[in-house]
XYZ file of C-alpha atoms in Angstrom:
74
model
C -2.932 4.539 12.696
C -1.392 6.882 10.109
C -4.258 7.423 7.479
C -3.727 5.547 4.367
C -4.863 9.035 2.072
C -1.438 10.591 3.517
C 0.442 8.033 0.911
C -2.134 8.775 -2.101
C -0.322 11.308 -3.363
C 3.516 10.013 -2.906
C 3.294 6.820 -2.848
C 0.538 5.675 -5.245
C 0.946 5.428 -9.236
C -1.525 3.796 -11.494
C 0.278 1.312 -13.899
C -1.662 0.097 -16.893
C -1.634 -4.076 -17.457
C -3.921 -5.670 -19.702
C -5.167 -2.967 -20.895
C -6.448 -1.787 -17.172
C -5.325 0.832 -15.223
C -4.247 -0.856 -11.928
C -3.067 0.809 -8.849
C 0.204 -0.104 -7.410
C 2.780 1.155 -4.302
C 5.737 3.354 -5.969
C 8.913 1.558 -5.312
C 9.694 3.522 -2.385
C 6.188 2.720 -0.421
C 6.594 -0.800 -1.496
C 10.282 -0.997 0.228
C 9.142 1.263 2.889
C 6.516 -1.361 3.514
C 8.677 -4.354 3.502
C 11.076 -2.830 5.566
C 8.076 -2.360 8.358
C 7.474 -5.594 8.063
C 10.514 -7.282 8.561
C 10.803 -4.928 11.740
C 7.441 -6.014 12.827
C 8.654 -9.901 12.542
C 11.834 -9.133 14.536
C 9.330 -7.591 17.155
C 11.360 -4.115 16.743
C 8.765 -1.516 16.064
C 8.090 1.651 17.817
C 4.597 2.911 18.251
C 5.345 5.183 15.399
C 6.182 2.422 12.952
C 3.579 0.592 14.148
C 1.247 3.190 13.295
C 2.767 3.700 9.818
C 2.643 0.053 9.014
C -1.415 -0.065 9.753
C -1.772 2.871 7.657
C -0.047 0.956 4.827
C -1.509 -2.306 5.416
C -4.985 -0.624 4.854
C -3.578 1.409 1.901
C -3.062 -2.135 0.489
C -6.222 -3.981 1.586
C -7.916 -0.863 -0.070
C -5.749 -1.274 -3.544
C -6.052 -5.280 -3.466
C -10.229 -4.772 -3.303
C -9.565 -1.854 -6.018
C -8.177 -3.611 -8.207
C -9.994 -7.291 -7.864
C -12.992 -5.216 -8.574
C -11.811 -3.112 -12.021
C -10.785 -6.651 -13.415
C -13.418 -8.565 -12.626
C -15.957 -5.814 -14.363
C -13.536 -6.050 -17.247
């Protein structure tokens, strides 16, 4: 698995909604994601994407949990 801390400084930016400082995927991790993914349904990924795409998915599991937790305390 790539380590999701090699996107945190590319490919994170905080946005602010409701007054809360979320984080979110820059565009280009976001498309870079989706574009994984539809790879991964076709059942075309190499090891290395594969890799990359756990790295995200974690990235994002990490984020969702992030953020559920800074709006529930608000």
């Amino acid at each position: 698995m790539v380590q999701p801390s090699f996107w945190v400084e590319s490919g994170i930016t905080v946005q602010k909604v409701r007054n809360l400082n979320l984080f979110k995927f820059t565009n280009e991790l976001q498309a870079r994601l989706e574009e994984l993914l539809a790879l991964h349904k076709a059942g075309l990924l190499n090891s290395e994407q594969e890799a990359e795409l756990a790295g995200i998915t974690e990235l994002d599991r990490i984020f969702t949990m992030l953020n559920a937790r800074l709006i529930a305390e608000s």
